[in-house]
CSV table of C-alpha atoms in Angstrom, one decimal:
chain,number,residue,atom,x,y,z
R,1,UNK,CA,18.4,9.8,-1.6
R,2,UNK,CA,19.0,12.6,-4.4
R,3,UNK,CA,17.8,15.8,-2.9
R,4,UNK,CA,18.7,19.7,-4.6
R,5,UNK,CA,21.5,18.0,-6.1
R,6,UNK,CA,23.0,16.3,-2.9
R,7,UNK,CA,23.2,12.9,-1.5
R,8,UNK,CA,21.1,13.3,1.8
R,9,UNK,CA,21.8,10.1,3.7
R,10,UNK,CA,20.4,9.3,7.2
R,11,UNK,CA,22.1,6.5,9.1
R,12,UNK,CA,21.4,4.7,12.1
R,13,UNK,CA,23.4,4.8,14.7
R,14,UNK,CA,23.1,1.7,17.5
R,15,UNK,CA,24.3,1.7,21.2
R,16,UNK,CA,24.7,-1.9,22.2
R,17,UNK,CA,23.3,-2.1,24.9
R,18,UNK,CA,22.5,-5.8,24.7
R,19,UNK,CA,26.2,-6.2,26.3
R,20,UNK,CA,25.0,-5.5,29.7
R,21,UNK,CA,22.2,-8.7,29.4
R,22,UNK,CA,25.0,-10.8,27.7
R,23,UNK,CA,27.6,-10.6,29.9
R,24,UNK,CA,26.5,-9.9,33.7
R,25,UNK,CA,29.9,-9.0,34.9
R,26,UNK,CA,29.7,-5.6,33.4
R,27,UNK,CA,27.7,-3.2,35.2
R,28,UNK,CA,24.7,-1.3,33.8
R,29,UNK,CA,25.1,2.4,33.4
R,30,UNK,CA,23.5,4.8,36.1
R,31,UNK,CA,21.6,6.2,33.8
R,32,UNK,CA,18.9,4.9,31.2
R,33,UNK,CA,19.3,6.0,27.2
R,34,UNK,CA,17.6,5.0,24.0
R,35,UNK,CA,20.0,3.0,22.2
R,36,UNK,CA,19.0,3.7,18.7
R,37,UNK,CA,19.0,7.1,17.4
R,38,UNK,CA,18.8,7.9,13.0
R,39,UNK,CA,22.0,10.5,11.9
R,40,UNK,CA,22.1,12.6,8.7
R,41,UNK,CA,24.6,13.7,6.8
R,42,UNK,CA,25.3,15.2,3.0
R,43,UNK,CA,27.2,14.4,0.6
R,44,UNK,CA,28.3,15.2,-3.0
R,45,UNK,CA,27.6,12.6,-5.8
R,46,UNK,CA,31.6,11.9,-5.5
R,47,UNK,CA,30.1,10.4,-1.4
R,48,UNK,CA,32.5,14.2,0.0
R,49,UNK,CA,30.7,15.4,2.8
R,50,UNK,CA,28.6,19.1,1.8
R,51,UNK,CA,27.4,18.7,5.6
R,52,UNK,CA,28.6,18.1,9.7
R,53,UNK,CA,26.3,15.2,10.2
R,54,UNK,CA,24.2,15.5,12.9
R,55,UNK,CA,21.4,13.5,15.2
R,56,UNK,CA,18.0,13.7,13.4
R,57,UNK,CA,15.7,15.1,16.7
R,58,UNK,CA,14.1,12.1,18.8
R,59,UNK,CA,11.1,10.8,17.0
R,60,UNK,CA,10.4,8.4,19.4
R,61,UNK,CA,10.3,8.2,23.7
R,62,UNK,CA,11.9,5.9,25.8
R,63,UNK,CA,10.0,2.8,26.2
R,64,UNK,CA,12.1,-0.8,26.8
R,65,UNK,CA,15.1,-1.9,28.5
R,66,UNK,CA,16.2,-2.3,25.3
R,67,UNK,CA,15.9,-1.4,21.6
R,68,UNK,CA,14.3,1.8,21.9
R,69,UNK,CA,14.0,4.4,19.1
R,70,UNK,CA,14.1,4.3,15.3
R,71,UNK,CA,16.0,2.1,13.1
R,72,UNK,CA,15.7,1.4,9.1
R,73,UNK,CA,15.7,4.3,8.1
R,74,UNK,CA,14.2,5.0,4.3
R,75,UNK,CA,14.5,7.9,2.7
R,76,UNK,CA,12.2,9.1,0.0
R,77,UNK,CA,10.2,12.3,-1.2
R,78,UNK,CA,6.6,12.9,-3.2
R,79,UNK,CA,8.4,16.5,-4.2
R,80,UNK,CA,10.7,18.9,-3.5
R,81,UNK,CA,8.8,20.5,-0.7
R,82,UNK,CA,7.7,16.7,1.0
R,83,UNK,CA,10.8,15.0,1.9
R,84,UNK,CA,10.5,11.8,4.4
R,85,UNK,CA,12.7,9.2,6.0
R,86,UNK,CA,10.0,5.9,7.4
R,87,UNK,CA,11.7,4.3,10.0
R,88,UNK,CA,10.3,1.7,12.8
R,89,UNK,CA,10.6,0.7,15.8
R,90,UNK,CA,8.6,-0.2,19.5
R,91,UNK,CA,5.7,1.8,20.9
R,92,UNK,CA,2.9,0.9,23.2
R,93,UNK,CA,-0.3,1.9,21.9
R,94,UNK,CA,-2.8,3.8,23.8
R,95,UNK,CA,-4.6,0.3,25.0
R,96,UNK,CA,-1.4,-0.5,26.2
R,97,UNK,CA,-0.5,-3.2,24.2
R,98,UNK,CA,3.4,-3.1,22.1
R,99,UNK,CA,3.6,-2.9,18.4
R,100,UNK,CA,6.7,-2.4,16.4
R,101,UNK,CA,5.6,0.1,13.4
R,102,UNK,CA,6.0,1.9,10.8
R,103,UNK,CA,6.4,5.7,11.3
R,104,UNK,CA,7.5,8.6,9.8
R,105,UNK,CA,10.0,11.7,10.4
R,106,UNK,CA,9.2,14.7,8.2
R,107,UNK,CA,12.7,15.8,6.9
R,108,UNK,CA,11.5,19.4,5.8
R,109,UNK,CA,9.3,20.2,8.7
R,110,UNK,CA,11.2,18.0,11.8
R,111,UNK,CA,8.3,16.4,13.1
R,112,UNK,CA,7.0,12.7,13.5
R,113,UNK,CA,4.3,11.6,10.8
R,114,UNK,CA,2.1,8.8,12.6
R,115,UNK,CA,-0.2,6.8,9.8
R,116,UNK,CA,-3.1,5.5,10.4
R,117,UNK,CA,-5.0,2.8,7.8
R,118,UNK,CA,-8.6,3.5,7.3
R,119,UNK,CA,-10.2,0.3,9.0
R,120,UNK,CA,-7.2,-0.4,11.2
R,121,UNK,CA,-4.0,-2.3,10.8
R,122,UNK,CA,-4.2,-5.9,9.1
R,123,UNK,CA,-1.5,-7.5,10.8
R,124,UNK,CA,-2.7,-6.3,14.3
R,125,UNK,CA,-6.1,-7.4,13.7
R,126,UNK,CA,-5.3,-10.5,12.9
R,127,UNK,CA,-2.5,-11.0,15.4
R,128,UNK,CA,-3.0,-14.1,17.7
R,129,UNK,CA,-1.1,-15.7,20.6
R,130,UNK,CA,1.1,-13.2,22.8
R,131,UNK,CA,3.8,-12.2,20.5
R,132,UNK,CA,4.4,-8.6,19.4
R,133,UNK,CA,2.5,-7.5,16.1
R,134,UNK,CA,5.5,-6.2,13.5
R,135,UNK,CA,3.8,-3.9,10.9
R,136,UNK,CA,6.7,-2.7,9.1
R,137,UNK,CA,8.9,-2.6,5.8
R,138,UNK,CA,6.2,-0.9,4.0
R,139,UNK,CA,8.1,0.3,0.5
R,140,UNK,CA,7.1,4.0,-1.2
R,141,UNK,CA,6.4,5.1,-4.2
R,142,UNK,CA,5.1,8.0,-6.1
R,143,UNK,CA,2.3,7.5,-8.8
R,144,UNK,CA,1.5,10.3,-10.9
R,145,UNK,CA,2.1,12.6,-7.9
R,146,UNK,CA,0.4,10.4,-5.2
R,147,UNK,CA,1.7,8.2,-2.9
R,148,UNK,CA,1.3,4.6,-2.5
R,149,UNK,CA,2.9,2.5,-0.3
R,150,UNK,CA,3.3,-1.6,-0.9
R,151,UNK,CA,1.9,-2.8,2.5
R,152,UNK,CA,3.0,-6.0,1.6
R,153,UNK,CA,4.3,-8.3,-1.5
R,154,UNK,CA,3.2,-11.5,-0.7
R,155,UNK,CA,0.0,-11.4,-0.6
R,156,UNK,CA,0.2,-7.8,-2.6
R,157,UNK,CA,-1.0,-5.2,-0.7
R,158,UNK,CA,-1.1,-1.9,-2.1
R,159,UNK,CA,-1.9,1.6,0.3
R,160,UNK,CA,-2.8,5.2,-0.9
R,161,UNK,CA,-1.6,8.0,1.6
R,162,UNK,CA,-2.4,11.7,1.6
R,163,UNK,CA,0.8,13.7,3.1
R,164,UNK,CA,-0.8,13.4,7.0
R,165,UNK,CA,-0.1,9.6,5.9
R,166,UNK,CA,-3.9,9.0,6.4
R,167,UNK,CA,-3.8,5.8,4.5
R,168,UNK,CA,-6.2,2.9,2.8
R,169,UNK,CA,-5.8,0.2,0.5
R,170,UNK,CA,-6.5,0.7,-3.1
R,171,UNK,CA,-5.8,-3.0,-3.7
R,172,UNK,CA,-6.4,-6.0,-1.0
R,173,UNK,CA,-5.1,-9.5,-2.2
R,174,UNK,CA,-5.7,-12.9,0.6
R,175,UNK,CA,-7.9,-13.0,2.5
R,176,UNK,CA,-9.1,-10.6,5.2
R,177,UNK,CA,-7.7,-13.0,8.1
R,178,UNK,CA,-4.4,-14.2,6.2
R,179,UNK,CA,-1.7,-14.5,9.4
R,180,UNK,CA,2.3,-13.3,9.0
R,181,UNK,CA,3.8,-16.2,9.5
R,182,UNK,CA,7.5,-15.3,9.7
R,183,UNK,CA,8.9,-19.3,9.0
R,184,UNK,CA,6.6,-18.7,5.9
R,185,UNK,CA,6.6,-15.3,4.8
R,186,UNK,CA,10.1,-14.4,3.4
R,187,UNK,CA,10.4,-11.9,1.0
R,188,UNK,CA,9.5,-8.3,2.5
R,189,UNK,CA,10.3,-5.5,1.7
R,190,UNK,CA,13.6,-3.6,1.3
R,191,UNK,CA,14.3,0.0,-0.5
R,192,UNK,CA,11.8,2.3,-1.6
R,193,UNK,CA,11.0,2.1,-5.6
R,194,UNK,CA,12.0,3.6,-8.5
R,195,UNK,CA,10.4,4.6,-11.2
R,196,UNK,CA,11.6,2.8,-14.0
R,197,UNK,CA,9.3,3.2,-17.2
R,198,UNK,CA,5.7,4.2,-16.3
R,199,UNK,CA,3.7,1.6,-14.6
R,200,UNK,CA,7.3,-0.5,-14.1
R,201,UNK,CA,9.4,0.1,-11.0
R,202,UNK,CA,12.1,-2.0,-9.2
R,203,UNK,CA,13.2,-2.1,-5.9
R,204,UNK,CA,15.6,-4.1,-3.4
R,205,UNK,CA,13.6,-6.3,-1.2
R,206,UNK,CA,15.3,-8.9,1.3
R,207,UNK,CA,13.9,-11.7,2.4
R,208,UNK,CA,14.5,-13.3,6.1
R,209,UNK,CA,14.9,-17.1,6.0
R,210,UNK,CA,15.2,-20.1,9.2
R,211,UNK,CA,17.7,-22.7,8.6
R,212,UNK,CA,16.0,-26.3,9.3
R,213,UNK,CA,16.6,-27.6,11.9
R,214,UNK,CA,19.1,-24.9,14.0
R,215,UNK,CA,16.0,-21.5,13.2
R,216,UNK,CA,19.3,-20.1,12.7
R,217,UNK,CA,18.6,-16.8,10.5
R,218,UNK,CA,20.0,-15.8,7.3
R,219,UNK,CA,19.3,-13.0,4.9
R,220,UNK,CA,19.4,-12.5,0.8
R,221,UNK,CA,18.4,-9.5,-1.2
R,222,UNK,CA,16.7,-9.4,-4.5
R,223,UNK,CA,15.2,-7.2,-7.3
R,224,UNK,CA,11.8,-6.8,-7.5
R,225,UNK,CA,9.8,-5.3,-10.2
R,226,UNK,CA,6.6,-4.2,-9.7
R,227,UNK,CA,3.6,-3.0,-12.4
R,228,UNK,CA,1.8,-0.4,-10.5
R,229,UNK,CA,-1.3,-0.3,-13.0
R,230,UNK,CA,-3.8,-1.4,-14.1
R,231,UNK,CA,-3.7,-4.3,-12.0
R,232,UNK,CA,-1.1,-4.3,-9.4
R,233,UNK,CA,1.5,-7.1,-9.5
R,234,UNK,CA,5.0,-8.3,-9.0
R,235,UNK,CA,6.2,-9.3,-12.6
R,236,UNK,CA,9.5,-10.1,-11.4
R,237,UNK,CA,12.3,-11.4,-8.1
R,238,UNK,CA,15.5,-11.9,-8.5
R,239,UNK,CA,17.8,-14.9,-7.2
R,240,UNK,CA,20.1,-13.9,-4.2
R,241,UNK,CA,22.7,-10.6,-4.9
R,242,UNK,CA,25.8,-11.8,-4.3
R,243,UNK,CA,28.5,-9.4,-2.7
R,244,UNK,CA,32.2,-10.4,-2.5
R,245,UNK,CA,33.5,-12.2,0.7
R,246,UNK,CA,36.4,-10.4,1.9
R,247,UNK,CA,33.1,-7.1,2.9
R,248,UNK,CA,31.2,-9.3,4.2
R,249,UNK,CA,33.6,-11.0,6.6
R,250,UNK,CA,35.7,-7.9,7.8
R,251,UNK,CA,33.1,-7.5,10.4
R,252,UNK,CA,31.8,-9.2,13.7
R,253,UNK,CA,28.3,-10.4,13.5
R,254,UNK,CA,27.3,-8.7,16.3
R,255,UNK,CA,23.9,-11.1,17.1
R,256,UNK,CA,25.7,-14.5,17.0
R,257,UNK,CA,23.1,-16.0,18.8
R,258,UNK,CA,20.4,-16.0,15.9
R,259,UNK,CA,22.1,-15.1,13.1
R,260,UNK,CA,26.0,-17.0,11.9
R,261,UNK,CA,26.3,-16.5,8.9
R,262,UNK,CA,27.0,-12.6,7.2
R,263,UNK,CA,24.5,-10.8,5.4
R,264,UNK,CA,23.8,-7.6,3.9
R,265,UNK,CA,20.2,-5.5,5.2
R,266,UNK,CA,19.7,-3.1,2.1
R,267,UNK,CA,17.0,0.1,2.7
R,268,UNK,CA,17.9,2.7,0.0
R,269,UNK,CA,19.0,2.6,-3.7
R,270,UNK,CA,19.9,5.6,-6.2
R,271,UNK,CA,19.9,5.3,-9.6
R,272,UNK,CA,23.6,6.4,-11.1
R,273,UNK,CA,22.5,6.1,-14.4
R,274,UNK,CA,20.7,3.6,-16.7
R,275,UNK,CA,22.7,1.0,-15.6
R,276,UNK,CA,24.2,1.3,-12.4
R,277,UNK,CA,22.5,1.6,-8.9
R,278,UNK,CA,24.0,2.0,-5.8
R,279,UNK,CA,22.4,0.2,-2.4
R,280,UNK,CA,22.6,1.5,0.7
R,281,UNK,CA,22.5,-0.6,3.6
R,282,UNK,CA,24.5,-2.6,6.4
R,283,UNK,CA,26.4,-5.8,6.9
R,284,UNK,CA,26.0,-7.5,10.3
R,285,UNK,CA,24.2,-4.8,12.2
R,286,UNK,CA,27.6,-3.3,12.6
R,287,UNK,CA,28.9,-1.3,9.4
R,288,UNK,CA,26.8,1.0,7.2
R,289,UNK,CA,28.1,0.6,3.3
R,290,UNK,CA,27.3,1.3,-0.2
R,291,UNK,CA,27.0,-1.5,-2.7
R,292,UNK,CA,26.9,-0.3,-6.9
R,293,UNK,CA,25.4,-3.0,-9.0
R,294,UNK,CA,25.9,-2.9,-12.8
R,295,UNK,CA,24.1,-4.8,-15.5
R,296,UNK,CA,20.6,-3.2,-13.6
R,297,UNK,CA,19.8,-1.7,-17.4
R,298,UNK,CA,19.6,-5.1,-19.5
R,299,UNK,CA,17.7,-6.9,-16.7
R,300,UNK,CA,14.9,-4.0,-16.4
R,301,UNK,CA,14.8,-3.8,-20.4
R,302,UNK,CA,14.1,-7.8,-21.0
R,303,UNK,CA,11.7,-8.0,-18.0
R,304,UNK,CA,9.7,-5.2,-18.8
R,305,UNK,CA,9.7,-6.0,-23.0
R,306,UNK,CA,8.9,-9.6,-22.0
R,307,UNK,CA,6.4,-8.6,-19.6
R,308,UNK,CA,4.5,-5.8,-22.0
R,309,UNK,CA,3.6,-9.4,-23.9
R,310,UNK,CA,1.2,-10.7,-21.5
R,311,UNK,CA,-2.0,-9.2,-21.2
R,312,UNK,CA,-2.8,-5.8,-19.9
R,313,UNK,CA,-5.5,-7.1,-16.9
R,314,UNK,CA,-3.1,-10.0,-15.6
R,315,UNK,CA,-3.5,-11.4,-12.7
R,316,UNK,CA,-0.3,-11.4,-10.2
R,317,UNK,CA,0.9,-14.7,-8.8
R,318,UNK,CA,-0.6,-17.0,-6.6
R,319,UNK,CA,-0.7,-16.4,-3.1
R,320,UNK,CA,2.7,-17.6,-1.8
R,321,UNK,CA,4.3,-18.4,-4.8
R,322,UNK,CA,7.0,-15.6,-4.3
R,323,UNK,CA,7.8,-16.7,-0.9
R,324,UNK,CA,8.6,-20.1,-2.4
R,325,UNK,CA,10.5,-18.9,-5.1
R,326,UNK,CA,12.8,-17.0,-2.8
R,327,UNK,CA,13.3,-20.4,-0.6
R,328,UNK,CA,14.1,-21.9,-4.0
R,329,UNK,CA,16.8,-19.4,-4.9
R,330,UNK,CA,18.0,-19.3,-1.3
R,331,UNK,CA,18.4,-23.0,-1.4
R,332,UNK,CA,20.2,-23.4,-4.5
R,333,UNK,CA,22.8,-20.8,-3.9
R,334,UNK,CA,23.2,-21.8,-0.1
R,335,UNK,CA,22.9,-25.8,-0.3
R,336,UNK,CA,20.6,-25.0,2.9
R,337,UNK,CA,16.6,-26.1,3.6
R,338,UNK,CA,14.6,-23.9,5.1
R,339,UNK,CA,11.4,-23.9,7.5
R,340,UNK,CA,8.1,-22.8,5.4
R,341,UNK,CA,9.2,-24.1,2.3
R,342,UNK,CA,6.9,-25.8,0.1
């Protein structure tokens, strides 16, 4: 993220400690540690360091055997003085039931932000069998000088938060005991947004698919654009972003037992200029990298031109239909079939 002129970037750093189930013979440290911690660093627009990089405090306690504290980190700031990274990752709540959420680290003042939604969490609420509720990838943006956060995309879900990240919705699509359905539900969210040309803004979302038959996972990325007023709605997702082999195989896929195939996780962009962006992300769990994308100028310019001709109170799409769409795309450019498609 551009902050005072710098690059701030904040990085996760991952201890695998998953070795120690996988393989038996190899004996489990005396001692217990979290094995995800975030790191920040600055940098010049040129990617030199300005900074020594260090460990961003401990936003979160111990809790599991395994995958404790924060990971995704995304950077983003309402103004200069209210800078924050979101991150998520396992708690148990005071009933003593788990969640993996969506929490905050204030970057200015070095403290953790917890949100709370007026009227309580809809994915919790409606959570059923024993599984773990996830309530993450919400995607920031600033309005006007407030902040809204898109809950979710598909069915749009649109939250207003005051800077204690006291939260509620401002605009509720699906009903009010819609389920996540993960073989369904594909396209989530990704980088925060940027503003493109009042109400218009464009992120990177991913979208998590299940090959049919093996569940074996796979991931794409897309642009989103998104009309924030004066009825929220997605006006526009890409097909997949392609990146060039030779990245994407130079590393191990460190998870082979759910995932085979490479894939690139983004959660943060920068805008270089009017037509060039720069994605920050990782490929394989393993290696943190920066992607530029050119040609980002045209594509915003003919969405948003063809879009300004439909009318001004237009309804988004149906319920699902961007799920489907990213199946679509996923399928043509993979030759694979999904679970959940239509």
């Amino acid at each position: 993220m551009w902050h005072k002129g710098e690059i701030v970037c904040i990085m996760r750093i991952w201890l695998e400690k998953e070795i120690y189930n996988d393989n038996k013979s190899i004996k489990r440290p005396l001692n217990d540690f979290s094995d995800n911690y975030l790191y920040v660093q600055k940098f010049d627009r040129h990617m030199q360091p300005t900074s020594p990089g260090s460990i961003l405090g401990i936003p979160t306690p111990k809790q599991w055997q395994i995958g404790d504290g924060p990971i995704e980190p995304r950077l983003f700031k309402i103004d200069e003085d209210n800078v924050y990274a979101s991150f998520n990752t396992g708690v148990f709540l005071s009933d003593g039931k788990p969640l993996d959420g969506t929490f905050f680290w204030d970057y200015i003042r070095h403290k953790v932000m917890i949100p709370e939604i007026e009227g309580g969490s809809p994915i919790i609420k409606t959570k059923v069998g024993s599984g773990m509720p996830r309530d993450k990838h919400w995607t920031p943006y600033i309005d006007q000088g407030k902040l809204r956060m898109v809950y979710n995309l598909d069915p749009l879900r649109i939250l207003s938060c005051n800077h204690d990240f006291f939260c509620k919705f401002i605009h509720f699509e699906g009903e009010e005991s819609y389920i996540f359905e993960q073989q369904k539900d594909s396209l989530r969210g990704g980088t925060p947004w940027i503003l493109y040309q009042y109400p218009y803004y464009f992120s990177i979302g991913h979208t998590t698919l299940f090959k049919d038959p093996s569940w074996d996972r796979i991931y794409t990325m897309n642009v989103v654009i998104y009309k924030a007023t004066p009825v929220p709605r997605v006006v526009y997702v890409s097909g997949p972003i392609q990146i060039h082999d030779q990245p994407m195989h130079e590393v191990p896929i460190v998870r082979s037992e759910y995932i085979k195939d490479p894939f690139f996780f983004p959660v943060s962009v920068i805008a270089e200029d009017e037509d060039s962006i720069v994605i920050g992300g990782h490929i394989n769990d393993y290696s943190s990298v920066l992607i530029r994308v050119r040609g980002i100028g045209q594509l915003l310019s003919d969405v948003v031109k063809s879009d300004k001709q439909q009318p001004e109170n237009m309804a988004g799409p149906p319920k699902g239909q961007l799920h489907n769409t990213t199946k679509t795309f996923a399928s043509l450019a993979t030759k694979t079939k999904f679970y959940g498609s239509a």
